[in-house]
Amino acid sequence: MTAAFQPEANPTSTDTDLASKWIRRLQFAEAKCQSIGDALNPILVKETRQALKSRQFLVTFSLLLIASFGWSVAGSLMLMPSIYYSPSAPTLLVGYYFLLAVPMLFVVPLAAYRSLAAEIDDGTLELLRVTTLSPMQIVVGKLCSAMLQMMLYFVALIPCVAYAYSLRGTDLPSLIVLLGIVLLAAVQLTIVGLFLAPMATGRAG
Amino acid sequence: MNEIGYHSVDAGGIELHRLHRLFGKTVAVRDVSFKVPPGSVFGYIGPNGAGKTTSMRILATLDLPTFGDAFVDGFSVIHDPELVRRRLGFMPDAFGTYRDVSCAEYLDFFARAYGLVGRQRAQRLQWVTDFTGIRDMRNKPISGLSKGMKQRLCLGRALIHDPEVLILDEPAAGLDPRARIELRKMIGNLAAENKTLLVSSHILTELAEMCDRVGIIEQGRLLATGTVEAIQQAQQQTREVTIRVLSDTDATLAILDAEESCGRVIVDGRLLRFEFHGDLDAQAQLVAFLVRSDCLIAEVISHQKSLEDVFLQVTEGLVQ
């Protein structure tokens, strides 16, 4: 009687299979990420790379983190001891709101304005014009990059807002509406900044 | 891919057809026409303000002609600017770089801007960094590069989408001699790869060694086109001659003044300098005639005009 060959279960080969399976999955994920990256607006990619390395972003982001942490500590101490038994969220939220407003309403729109103005002044806009990018893609890319920076400032402040929310005294819809208003105002100001960039005094003639 | 557009009669290369560009009452380019066949290097020479950059900007689809048309790889810059941009690499005289960006990021951005994706982009980046010799500088910030390296990077940017036609506006301006030699080599290599190049400069000698043909422009007019040698020969029927006379200079001066082929005679002691219109044989006959006329000639110095002299002779120096 001949028995069919049955290979013994080899734990090493199982590990290898598992590893190669994961490698394939990671390669697939990488290819997907790359195709998503390829589909992104080139201006958005460039502006984001540039902005995240800039001193302006580093300083603003660090200051926002320090100030929000400082306000969390100072505000909580200020509200002691009522913070334990009465709703205290509104006071803290007002502080966070102002802290967020500074980068959202001033820093980001000004950076967007300067970015487009620098393209014109440094002659890089002409280099973009000879590529296959359309003017709309250039402006939308700048706007998207500004919005991405806004989101980063937003995300940085979320733990603080969550902390304030846990102190009671506000509801989620009000919070979303308030943050939505600042976001909308920031986007509008950025659009105005981008609109004004080509019309700066030095280029008007 | 079958692309429909306004084609020139001779597809490929560069063609300017009766190009005019007016800025108000100022005529920047006036009826300029020339052709650059595919795979050749054309030098565009002229003094500052001659109209070189304006014509190049029109070719790069950054400006429109007032009259006439220009074609890049057979496509009209007026009717098919999109198709022209895909086939054209433009390197303006300004570097046009960004702050807080490394060389690799800079090239990657322009590769994306030309629609290169995935492996194709990676391959072009690799090729460009190898070709321009900036591979070791990939991760360095652009702000830290020397002028020569920035120039290489900008050439790399113009080449990133593998264009058929390259327009380089004053590429050697401000470069040291070594960087100029390397740039010349790179231009030679590109021509060997069948790329069509239009290179501008206001220095004729700079272009003479790298260009198949040149065009001299001044005040928006194309004054001469052809090979450097042809232009030189056409302009160099005039030689500059200096003779040292040991006998009476007045008598020699009188003979030279009477000769139609001699002009602008200057007497400097025993030296007589003059322009001689004719070839070397005619010059030898003149010297023999002077000797027969009892002029004691101790020395004859004759030289052809340099390329710079030719340039000065062709252009009138009206615009600077």
PDB file of C-alpha atoms in Angstrom, chain B residues 62-158:
ATOM      1  CA  LEU B  62       3.957  82.735 -22.016  1.00  0.00           C
ATOM      2  CA  ASP B  63       3.120  85.523 -24.456  1.00  0.00           C
ATOM      3  CA  LEU B  64       1.205  85.834 -27.690  1.00  0.00           C
ATOM      4  CA  PRO B  65       2.528  87.339 -30.902  1.00  0.00           C
ATOM      5  CA  THR B  66       0.852  90.450 -32.279  1.00  0.00           C
ATOM      6  CA  PHE B  67       1.241  88.994 -35.743  1.00  0.00           C
ATOM      7  CA  GLY B  68       2.718  85.829 -37.160  1.00  0.00           C
ATOM      8  CA  ASP B  69       2.989  82.436 -35.539  1.00  0.00           C
ATOM      9  CA  ALA B  70       5.542  80.158 -33.927  1.00  0.00           C
ATOM     10  CA  PHE B  71       5.619  76.368 -33.991  1.00  0.00           C
ATOM     11  CA  VAL B  72       7.147  73.937 -31.539  1.00  0.00           C
ATOM     12  CA  ASP B  73       7.517  70.375 -32.755  1.00  0.00           C
ATOM     13  CA  GLY B  74       5.005  71.280 -35.431  1.00  0.00           C
ATOM     14  CA  PHE B  75       2.345  72.745 -33.134  1.00  0.00           C
ATOM     15  CA  SER B  76       1.255  76.376 -33.119  1.00  0.00           C
ATOM     16  CA  VAL B  77       1.817  78.334 -29.906  1.00  0.00           C
ATOM     17  CA  ILE B  78      -1.386  80.261 -30.640  1.00  0.00           C
ATOM     18  CA  HIS B  79      -3.737  77.431 -31.443  1.00  0.00           C
ATOM     19  CA  ASP B  80      -2.247  74.493 -29.545  1.00  0.00           C
ATOM     20  CA  PRO B  81      -0.505  75.877 -26.453  1.00  0.00           C
ATOM     21  CA  GLU B  82      -1.319  72.745 -24.442  1.00  0.00           C
ATOM     22  CA  LEU B  83       0.323  70.494 -27.011  1.00  0.00           C
ATOM     23  CA  VAL B  84       3.297  72.844 -27.195  1.00  0.00           C
ATOM     24  CA  ARG B  85       3.800  72.759 -23.417  1.00  0.00           C
ATOM     25  CA  ARG B  86       3.957  68.975 -23.401  1.00  0.00           C
ATOM     26  CA  ARG B  87       6.780  69.079 -25.948  1.00  0.00           C
ATOM     27  CA  LEU B  88       8.708  72.029 -24.609  1.00  0.00           C
ATOM     28  CA  GLY B  89      11.224  72.479 -21.820  1.00  0.00           C
ATOM     29  CA  PHE B  90      11.777  76.127 -20.949  1.00  0.00           C
ATOM     30  CA  MET B  91      14.594  77.467 -18.822  1.00  0.00           C
ATOM     31  CA  PRO B  92      14.241  81.221 -18.253  1.00  0.00           C
ATOM     32  CA  ASP B  93      17.138  83.437 -17.236  1.00  0.00           C
ATOM     33  CA  ALA B  94      15.871  83.549 -13.629  1.00  0.00           C
ATOM     34  CA  PHE B  95      16.275  80.365 -11.586  1.00  0.00           C
ATOM     35  CA  GLY B  96      12.731  80.225 -10.237  1.00  0.00           C
ATOM     36  CA  THR B  97      13.287  78.114  -7.167  1.00  0.00           C
ATOM     37  CA  TYR B  98      11.342  77.669  -3.947  1.00  0.00           C
ATOM     38  CA  ARG B  99      12.296  78.105  -0.328  1.00  0.00           C
ATOM     39  CA  ASP B 100      12.208  75.172   2.098  1.00  0.00           C
ATOM     40  CA  VAL B 101      12.327  72.655  -0.758  1.00  0.00           C
ATOM     41  CA  SER B 102      15.021  70.073  -1.500  1.00  0.00           C
ATOM     42  CA  CYS B 103      16.293  69.357  -5.013  1.00  0.00           C
ATOM     43  CA  ALA B 104      14.433  66.035  -5.179  1.00  0.00           C
ATOM     44  CA  GLU B 105      11.191  67.618  -3.991  1.00  0.00           C
ATOM     45  CA  TYR B 106      11.589  70.423  -6.526  1.00  0.00           C
ATOM     46  CA  LEU B 107      12.035  68.022  -9.432  1.00  0.00           C
ATOM     47  CA  ASP B 108       9.310  65.739  -8.116  1.00  0.00           C
ATOM     48  CA  PHE B 109       6.902  68.675  -8.025  1.00  0.00           C
ATOM     49  CA  PHE B 110       7.565  69.619 -11.645  1.00  0.00           C
ATOM     50  CA  ALA B 111       7.319  65.976 -12.684  1.00  0.00           C
ATOM     51  CA  ARG B 112       3.871  65.873 -11.072  1.00  0.00           C
ATOM     52  CA  ALA B 113       2.999  69.200 -12.698  1.00  0.00           C
ATOM     53  CA  TYR B 114       3.726  67.631 -16.105  1.00  0.00           C
ATOM     54  CA  GLY B 115       1.479  64.719 -15.233  1.00  0.00           C
ATOM     55  CA  LEU B 116       4.148  62.067 -14.652  1.00  0.00           C
ATOM     56  CA  VAL B 117       2.981  59.367 -12.267  1.00  0.00           C
ATOM     57  CA  GLY B 118       4.307  56.337 -10.422  1.00  0.00           C
ATOM     58  CA  ARG B 119       7.299  54.498 -11.853  1.00  0.00           C
ATOM     59  CA  GLN B 120       7.549  56.804 -14.847  1.00  0.00           C
ATOM     60  CA  ARG B 121       8.111  59.766 -12.511  1.00  0.00           C
ATOM     61  CA  ALA B 122      10.685  57.895 -10.474  1.00  0.00           C
ATOM     62  CA  GLN B 123      12.575  56.889 -13.638  1.00  0.00           C
ATOM     63  CA  ARG B 124      12.606  60.433 -15.006  1.00  0.00           C
ATOM     64  CA  LEU B 125      13.797  61.792 -11.657  1.00  0.00           C
ATOM     65  CA  GLN B 126      16.595  59.250 -11.658  1.00  0.00           C
ATOM     66  CA  TRP B 127      17.595  60.082 -15.230  1.00  0.00           C
ATOM     67  CA  VAL B 128      17.515  63.838 -14.693  1.00  0.00           C
ATOM     68  CA  THR B 129      19.574  63.744 -11.504  1.00  0.00           C
ATOM     69  CA  ASP B 130      22.124  61.494 -13.204  1.00  0.00           C
ATOM     70  CA  PHE B 131      22.265  63.588 -16.375  1.00  0.00           C
ATOM     71  CA  THR B 132      22.678  66.903 -14.609  1.00  0.00           C
ATOM     72  CA  GLY B 133      25.051  65.477 -12.007  1.00  0.00           C
ATOM     73  CA  ILE B 134      23.004  66.504  -8.985  1.00  0.00           C
ATOM     74  CA  ARG B 135      22.394  63.007  -7.652  1.00  0.00           C
ATOM     75  CA  ASP B 136      24.421  63.642  -4.506  1.00  0.00           C
ATOM     76  CA  MET B 137      22.535  66.885  -3.925  1.00  0.00           C
ATOM     77  CA  ARG B 138      19.074  65.298  -4.066  1.00  0.00           C
ATOM     78  CA  ASN B 139      18.229  65.878  -0.450  1.00  0.00           C
ATOM     79  CA  LYS B 140      19.953  69.223  -0.055  1.00  0.00           C
ATOM     80  CA  PRO B 141      17.845  72.382   0.173  1.00  0.00           C
ATOM     81  CA  ILE B 142      17.973  74.480  -2.982  1.00  0.00           C
ATOM     82  CA  SER B 143      18.959  77.556  -0.989  1.00  0.00           C
ATOM     83  CA  GLY B 144      22.296  75.891  -0.205  1.00  0.00           C
ATOM     84  CA  LEU B 145      23.264  75.279  -3.842  1.00  0.00           C
ATOM     85  CA  SER B 146      25.861  77.239  -5.788  1.00  0.00           C
ATOM     86  CA  LYS B 147      24.853  79.163  -8.901  1.00  0.00           C
ATOM     87  CA  GLY B 148      26.224  76.437 -11.158  1.00  0.00           C
ATOM     88  CA  MET B 149      24.331  73.720  -9.312  1.00  0.00           C
ATOM     89  CA  LYS B 150      21.141  75.780  -9.384  1.00  0.00           C
ATOM     90  CA  GLN B 151      21.575  76.118 -13.121  1.00  0.00           C
ATOM     91  CA  ARG B 152      21.909  72.326 -13.408  1.00  0.00           C
ATOM     92  CA  LEU B 153      18.808  71.871 -11.295  1.00  0.00           C
ATOM     93  CA  CYS B 154      16.871  74.260 -13.520  1.00  0.00           C
ATOM     94  CA  LEU B 155      18.055  72.411 -16.603  1.00  0.00           C
ATOM     95  CA  GLY B 156      16.876  69.222 -14.901  1.00  0.00           C
ATOM     96  CA  ARG B 157      13.500  70.825 -14.306  1.00  0.00           C
ATOM     97  CA  ALA B 158      13.232  71.738 -17.997  1.00  0.00           C
TER      98      ALA B 158
END
